[in-house]
Backbone as a ProteinNet text record, in pm:
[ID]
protein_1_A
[PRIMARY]
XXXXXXXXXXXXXXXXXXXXXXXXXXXXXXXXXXXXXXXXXXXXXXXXXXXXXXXXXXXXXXXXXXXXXXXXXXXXXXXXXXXXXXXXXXXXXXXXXXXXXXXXXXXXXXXXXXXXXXXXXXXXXXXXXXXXXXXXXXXXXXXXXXXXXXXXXXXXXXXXXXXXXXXXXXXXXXXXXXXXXXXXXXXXXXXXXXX
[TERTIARY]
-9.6	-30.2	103.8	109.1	199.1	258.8	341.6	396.4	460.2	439.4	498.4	432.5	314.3	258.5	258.4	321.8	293.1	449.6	543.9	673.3	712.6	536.9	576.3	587.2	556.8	556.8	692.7	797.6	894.3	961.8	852.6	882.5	845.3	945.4	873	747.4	680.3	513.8	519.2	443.7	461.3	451	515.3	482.5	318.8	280.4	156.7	149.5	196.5	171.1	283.2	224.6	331.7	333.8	187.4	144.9	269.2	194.5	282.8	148.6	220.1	162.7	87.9	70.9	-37	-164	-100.6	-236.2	-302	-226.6	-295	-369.8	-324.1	-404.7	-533.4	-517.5	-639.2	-748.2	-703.2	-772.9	-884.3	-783.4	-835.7	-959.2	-939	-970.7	-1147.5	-1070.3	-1240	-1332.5	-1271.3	-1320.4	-1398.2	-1340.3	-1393.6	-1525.1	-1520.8	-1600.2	-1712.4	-1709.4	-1812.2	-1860.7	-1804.8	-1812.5	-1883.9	-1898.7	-1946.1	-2078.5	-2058.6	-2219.7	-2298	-2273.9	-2325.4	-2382.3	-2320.4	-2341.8	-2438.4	-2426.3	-2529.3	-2697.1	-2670.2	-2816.7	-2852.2	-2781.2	-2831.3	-2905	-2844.1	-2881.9	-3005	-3064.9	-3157.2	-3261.7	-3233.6	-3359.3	-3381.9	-3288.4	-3333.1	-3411.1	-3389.8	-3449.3	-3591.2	-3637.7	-3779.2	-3826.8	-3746.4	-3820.5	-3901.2	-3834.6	-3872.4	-3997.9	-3983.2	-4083	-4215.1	-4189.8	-4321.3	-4342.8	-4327.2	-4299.6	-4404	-4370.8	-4426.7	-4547.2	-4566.5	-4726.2	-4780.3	-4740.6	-4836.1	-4882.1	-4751.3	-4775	-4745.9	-4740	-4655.4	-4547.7	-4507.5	-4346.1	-4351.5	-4290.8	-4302.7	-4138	-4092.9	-3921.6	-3860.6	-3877	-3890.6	-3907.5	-4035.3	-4056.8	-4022.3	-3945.4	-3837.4	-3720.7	-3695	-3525.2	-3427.8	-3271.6	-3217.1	-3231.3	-3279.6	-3254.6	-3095.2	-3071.8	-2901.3	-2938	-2812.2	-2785.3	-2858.7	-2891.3	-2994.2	-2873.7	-2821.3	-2742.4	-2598.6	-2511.8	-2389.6	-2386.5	-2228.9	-2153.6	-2185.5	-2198.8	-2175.6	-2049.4	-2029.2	-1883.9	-1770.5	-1834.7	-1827.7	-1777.3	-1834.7	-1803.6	-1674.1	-1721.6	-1620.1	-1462.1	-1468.6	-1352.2	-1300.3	-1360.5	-1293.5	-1252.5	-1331.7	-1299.5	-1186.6	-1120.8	-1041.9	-868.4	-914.1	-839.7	-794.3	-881.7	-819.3	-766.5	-802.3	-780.3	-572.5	-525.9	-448	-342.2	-369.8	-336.1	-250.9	-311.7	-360.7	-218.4	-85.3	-6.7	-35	69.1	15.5	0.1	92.5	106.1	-39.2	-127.8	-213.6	-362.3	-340.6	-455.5	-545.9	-484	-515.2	-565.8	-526.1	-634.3	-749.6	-716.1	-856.4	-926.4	-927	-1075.6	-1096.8	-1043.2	-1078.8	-1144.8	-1080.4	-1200.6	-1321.2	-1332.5	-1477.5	-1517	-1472.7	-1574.5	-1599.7	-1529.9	-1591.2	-1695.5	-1716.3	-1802.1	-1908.2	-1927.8	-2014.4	-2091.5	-2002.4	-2070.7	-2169.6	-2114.4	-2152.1	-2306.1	-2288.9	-2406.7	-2475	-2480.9	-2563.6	-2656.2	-2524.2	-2606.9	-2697.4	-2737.8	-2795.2	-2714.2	-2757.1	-2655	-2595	-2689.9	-2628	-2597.8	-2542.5	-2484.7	-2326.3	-2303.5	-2124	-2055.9	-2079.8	-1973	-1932.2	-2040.8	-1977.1	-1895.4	-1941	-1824.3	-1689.6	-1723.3	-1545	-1471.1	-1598.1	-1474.9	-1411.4	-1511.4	-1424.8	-1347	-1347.4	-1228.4	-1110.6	-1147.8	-1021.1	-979.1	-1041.4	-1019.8	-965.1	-997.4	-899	-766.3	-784	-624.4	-543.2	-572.3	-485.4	-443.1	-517.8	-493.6	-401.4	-416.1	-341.5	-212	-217.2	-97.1	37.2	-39.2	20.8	54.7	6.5	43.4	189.4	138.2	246.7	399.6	364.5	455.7	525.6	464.2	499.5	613.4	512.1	616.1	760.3	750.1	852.2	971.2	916.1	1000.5	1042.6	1029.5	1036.3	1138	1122	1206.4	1351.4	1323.3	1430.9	1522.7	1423.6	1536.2	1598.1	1510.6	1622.7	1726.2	1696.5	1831.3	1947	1901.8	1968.4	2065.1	1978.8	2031.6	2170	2256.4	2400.4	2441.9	2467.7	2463.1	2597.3	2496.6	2613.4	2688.6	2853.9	2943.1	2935.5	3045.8	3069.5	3161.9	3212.6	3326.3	3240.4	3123.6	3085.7	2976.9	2917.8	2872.3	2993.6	3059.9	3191.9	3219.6	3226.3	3233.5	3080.2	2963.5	2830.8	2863	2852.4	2862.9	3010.6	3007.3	3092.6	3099.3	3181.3	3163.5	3246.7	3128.6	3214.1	3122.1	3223.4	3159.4	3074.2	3097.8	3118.4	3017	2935.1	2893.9	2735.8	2656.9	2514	2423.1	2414	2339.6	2267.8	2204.7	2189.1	1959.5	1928.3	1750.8	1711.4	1556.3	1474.6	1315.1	1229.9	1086.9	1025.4	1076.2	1044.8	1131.3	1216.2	1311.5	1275.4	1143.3	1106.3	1057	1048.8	1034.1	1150.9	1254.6	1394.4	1468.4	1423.6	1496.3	1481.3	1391.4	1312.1	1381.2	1426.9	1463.9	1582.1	1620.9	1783.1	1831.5	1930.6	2012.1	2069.3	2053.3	2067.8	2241.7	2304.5	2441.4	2467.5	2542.4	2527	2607	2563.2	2627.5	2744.9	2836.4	2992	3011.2	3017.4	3012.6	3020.8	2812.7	2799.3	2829	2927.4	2924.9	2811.9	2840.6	2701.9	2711.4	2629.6	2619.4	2582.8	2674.5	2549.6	2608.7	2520	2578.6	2642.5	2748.5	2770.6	2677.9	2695.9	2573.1	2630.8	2514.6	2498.1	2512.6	2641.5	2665.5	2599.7
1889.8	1966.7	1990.6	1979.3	1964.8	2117.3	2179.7	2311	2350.5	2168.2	2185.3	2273.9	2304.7	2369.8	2511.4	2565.9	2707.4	2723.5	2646.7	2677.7	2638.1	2626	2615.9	2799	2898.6	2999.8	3027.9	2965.8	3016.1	2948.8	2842.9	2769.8	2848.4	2808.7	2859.5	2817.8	2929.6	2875.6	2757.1	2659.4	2564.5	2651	2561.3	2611.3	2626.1	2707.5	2719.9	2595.4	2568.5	2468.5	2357.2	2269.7	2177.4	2178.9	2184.9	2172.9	2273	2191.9	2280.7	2367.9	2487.5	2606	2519.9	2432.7	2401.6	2368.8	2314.4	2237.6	2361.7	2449.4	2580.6	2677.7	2660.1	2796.2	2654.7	2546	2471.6	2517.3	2457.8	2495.4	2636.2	2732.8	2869	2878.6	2863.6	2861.4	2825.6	2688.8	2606.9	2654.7	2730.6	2763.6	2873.4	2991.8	3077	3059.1	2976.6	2923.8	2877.1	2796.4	2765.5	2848.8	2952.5	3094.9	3166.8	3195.5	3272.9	3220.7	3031.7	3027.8	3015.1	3000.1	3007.8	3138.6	3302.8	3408.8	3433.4	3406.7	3391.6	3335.9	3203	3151.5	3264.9	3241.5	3370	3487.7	3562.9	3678	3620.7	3536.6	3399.3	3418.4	3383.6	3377.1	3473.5	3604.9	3757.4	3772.6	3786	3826	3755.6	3631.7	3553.4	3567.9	3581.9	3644.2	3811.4	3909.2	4012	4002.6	3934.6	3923.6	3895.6	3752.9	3719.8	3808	3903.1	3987.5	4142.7	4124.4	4233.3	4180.6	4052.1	3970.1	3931.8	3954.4	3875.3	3991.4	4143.8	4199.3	4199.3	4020.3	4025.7	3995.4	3981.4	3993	3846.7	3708.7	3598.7	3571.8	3665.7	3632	3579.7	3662.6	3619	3508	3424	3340.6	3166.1	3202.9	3120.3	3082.8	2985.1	2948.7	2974.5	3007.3	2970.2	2842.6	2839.1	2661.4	2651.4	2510.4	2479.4	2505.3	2494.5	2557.1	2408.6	2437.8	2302.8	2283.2	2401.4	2338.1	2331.2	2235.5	2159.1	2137.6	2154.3	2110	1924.6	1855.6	1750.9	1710	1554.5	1529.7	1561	1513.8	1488.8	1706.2	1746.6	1896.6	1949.1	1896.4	1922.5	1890	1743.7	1724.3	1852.3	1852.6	1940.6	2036.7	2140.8	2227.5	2263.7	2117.8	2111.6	2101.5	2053.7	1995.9	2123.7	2185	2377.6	2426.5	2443.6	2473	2482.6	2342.3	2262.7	2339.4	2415	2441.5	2594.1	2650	2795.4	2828.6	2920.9	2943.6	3014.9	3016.9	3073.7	3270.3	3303.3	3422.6	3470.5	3374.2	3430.5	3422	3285.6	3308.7	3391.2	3546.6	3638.8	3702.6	3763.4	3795	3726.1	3596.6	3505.6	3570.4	3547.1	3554.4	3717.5	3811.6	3986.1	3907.6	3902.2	3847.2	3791.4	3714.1	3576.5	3711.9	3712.8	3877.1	3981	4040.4	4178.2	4136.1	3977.2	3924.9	3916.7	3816.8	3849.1	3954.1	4070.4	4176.7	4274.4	4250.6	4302.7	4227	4096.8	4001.9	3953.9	3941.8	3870.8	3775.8	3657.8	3549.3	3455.6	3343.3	3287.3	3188.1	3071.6	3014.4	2901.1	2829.8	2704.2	2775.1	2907.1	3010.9	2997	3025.1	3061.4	2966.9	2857.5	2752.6	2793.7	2849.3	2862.2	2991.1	3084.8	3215.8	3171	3082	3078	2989.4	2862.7	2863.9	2938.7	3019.9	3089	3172	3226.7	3312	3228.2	3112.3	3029.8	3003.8	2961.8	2992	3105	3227	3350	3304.3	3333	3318.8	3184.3	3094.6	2984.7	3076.1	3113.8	3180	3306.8	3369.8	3473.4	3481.9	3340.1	3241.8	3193.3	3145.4	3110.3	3215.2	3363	3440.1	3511.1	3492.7	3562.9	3505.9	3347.2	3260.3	3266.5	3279.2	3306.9	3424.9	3514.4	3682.1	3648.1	3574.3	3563.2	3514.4	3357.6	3323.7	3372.6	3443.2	3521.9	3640.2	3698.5	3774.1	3718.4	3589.3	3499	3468.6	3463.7	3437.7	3522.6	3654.5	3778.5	3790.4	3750.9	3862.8	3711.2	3603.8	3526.4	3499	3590.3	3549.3	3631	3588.2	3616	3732.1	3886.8	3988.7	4010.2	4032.8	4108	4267.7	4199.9	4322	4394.4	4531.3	4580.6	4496.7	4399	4335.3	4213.4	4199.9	4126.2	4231	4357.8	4432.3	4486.8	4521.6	4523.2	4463.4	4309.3	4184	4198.9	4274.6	4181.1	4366.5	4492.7	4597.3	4673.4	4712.3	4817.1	4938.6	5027.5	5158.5	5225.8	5297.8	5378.6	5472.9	5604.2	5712.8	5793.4	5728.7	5784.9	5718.9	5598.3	5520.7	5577.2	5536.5	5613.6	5483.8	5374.8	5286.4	5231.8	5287.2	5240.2	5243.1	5064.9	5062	5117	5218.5	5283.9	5183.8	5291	5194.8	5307.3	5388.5	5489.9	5513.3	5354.3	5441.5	5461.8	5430.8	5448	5572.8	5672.3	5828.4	5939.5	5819.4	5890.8	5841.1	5724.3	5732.1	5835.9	5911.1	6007.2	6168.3	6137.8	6306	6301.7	6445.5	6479.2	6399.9	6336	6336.2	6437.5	6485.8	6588.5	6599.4	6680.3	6661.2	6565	6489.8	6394.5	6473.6	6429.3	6549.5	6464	6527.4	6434.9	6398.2	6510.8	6468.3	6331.4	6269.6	6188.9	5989.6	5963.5	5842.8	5744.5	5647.7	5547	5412.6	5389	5194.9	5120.8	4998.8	4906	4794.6	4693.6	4590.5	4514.5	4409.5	4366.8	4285.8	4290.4	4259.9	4135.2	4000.1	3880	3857	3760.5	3667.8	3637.8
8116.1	7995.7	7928.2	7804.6	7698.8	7648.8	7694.1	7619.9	7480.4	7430.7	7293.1	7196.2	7231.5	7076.7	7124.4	7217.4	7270.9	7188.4	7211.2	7124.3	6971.7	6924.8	6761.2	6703.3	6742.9	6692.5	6616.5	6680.7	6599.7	6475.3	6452.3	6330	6188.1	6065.7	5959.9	5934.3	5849.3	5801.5	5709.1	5694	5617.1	5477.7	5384.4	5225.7	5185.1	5127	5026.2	4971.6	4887.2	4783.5	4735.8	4662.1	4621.9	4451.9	4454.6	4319.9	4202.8	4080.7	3956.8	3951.6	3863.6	3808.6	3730	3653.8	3515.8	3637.8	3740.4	3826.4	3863.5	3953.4	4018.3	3894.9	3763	3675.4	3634.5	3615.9	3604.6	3721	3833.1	3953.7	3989.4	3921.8	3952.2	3840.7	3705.4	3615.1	3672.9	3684.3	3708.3	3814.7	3919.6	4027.3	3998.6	3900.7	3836.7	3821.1	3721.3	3593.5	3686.9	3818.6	3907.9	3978	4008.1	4075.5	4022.9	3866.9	3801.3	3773.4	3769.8	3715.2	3859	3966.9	4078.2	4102	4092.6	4052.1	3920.9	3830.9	3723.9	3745.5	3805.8	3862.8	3990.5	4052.6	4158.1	4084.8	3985.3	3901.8	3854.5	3767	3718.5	3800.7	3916.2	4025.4	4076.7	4137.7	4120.1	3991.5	3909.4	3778.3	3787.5	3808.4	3792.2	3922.4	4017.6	4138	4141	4085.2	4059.9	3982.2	3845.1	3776.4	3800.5	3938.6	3955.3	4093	4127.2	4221.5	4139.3	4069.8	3964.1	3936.2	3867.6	3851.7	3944.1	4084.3	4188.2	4263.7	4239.5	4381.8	4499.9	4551.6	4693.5	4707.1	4783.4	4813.7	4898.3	4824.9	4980	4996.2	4931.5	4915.2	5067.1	5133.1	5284.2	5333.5	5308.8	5341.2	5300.5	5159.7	5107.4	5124.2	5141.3	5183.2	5030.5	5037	4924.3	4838.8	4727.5	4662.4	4655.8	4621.7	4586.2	4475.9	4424.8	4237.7	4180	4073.6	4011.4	3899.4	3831.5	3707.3	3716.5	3636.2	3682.2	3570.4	3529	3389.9	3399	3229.4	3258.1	3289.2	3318.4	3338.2	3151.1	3097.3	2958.1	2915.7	2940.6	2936.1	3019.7	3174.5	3264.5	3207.1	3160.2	3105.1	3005.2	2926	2812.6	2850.7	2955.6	2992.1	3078.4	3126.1	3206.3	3125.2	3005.9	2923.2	2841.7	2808.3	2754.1	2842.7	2968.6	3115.4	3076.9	3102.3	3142.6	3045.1	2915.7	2806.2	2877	2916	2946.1	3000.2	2984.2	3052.7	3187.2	3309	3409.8	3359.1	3307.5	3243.8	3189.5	3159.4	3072.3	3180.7	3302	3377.5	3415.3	3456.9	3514.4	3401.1	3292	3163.3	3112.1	3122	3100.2	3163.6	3321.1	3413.6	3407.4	3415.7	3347.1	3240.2	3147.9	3003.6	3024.2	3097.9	3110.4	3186.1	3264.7	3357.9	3301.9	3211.2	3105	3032.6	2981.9	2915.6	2978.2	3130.4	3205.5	3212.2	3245.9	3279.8	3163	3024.5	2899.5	2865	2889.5	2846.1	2894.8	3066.6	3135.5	3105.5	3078.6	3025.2	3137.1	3078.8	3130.5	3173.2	3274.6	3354.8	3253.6	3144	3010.4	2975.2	2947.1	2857.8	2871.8	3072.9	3085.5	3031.3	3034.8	3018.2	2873.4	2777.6	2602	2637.9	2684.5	2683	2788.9	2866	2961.7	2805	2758.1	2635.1	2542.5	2503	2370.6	2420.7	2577.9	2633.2	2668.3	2655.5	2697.3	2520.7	2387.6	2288.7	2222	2263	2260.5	2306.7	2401	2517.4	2434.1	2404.7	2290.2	2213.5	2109.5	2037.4	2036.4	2121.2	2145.7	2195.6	2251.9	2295.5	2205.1	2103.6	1968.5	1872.7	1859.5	1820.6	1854.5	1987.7	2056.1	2091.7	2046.4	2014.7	1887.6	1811.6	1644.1	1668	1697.6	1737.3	1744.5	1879.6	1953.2	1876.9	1805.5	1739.5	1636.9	1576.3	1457.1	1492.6	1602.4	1662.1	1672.5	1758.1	1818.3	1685.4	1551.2	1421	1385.7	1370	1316.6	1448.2	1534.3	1669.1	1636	1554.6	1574.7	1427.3	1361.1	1193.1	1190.6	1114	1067.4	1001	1044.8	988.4	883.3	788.1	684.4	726.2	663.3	689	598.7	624.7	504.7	371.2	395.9	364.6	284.2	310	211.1	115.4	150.9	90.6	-13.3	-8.7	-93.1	-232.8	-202.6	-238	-371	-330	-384.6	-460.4	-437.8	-509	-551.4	-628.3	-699	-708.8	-687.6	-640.1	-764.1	-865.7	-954.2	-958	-952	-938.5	-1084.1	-1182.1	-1377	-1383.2	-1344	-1410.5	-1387.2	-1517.6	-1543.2	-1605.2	-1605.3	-1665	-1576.6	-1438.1	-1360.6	-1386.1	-1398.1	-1462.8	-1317.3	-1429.4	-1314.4	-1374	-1274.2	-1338.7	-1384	-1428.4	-1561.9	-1684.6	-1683	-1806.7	-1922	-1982.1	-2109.4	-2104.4	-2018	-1983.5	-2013.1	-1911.9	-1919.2	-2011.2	-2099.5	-2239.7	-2326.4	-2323.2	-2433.1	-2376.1	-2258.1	-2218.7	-2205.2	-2237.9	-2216.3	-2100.8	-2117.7	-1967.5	-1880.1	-1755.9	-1641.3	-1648.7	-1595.9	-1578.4	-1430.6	-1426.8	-1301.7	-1206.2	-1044.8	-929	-934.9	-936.5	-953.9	-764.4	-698.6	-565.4	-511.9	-562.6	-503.6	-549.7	-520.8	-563	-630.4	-750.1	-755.7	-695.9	-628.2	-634.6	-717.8	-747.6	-850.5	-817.8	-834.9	-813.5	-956.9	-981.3	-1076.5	-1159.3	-1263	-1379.9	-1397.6	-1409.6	-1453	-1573.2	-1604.5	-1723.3	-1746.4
[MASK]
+++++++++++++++++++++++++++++++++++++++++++++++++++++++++++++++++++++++++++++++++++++++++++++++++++++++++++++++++++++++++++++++++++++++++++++++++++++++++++++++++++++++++++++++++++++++++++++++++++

């Protein structure tokens, strides 16, 4: 007898995985999505079991075995779904499936039903994806854009303290009324007037 495998304990654990993150949030995704409609038909056949449970009176639930699940994405579907899937950052995986599941739970659809709500929750999550991309970049321009000094504010205004010709968007109001005495205190800005 061989004592080699009594002295593997002190080896490291092999790694989890090899895979990339796009493969593993596909993976999960889909597993979901099979999870849920497997759960759904289950709910399906509770529900028409009860019913005819209610119209017959007896109870043969007992005496029935589980069926296998009868309904299955086509391949032609599967693809697509795999293909939004693939889209999906890992960041956003974990909100998807909360989402497809708040939905679940709100609508209790029918089992040809999940596959349209895991899409449009996977259609959200794009979306919300790309928003949040926009944000970002938009952010990334202002923290990146070239701030004006005082030294070119300088340069573009003129600082005289006397000066009163400065257009309002009531001056045909304040053409008609006395002029105020001006607070000498406070300095005016203006910028220089175009040739």
């Amino acid at each position: 007898m061989s004592l080699i495998p009594w002295f593997r304990w002190n080896e490291p654990p092999p790694r989890l995985s090899s895979r990339s993150p796009a493969e593993m949030v596909l993976e999960t995704l889909m597993m979901e999505l099979v999870g849920q409609m497997r759960e759904a038909e289950r709910q399906q056949r509770e529900r028409s079991n009860s019913v005819r449970k209610i119209c017959t009176g007896v109870d043969y639930s007992w005496l029935a075995s589980t069926p296998r699940s009868t309904y299955d994405l086509s391949p032609g579907e599967r693809l697509q779904l795999e293909d939004v899937c693939a889209k999906i950052h890992p960041s956003y995986c974990g909100p998807a499936i909360l989402r497809f599941r708040q939905l679940l739970a709100e609508q209790e659809p029918e089992v040809q039903e999940v596959s349209g709500l895991f899409r449009s929750v996977l259609q959200e999550v794009l979306e919300r994806m790309k928003q949040e991309e926009e944000a970002h970049k938009l952010t990334r321009q202002w923290s990146l854009r070239p701030r004006g000094s005082l030294g070119t504010f300088k340069s573009r205004a003129r600082i005289s303290p006397f000066a009163s010709d400065i257009r309002t968007i009531s001056e045909d109001v304040e053409r008609d009324a006395p002029r105020p005495s001006r607070t000498w205190s406070m300095p005016e800005f203006r910028a220089p007037k175009a040739n």
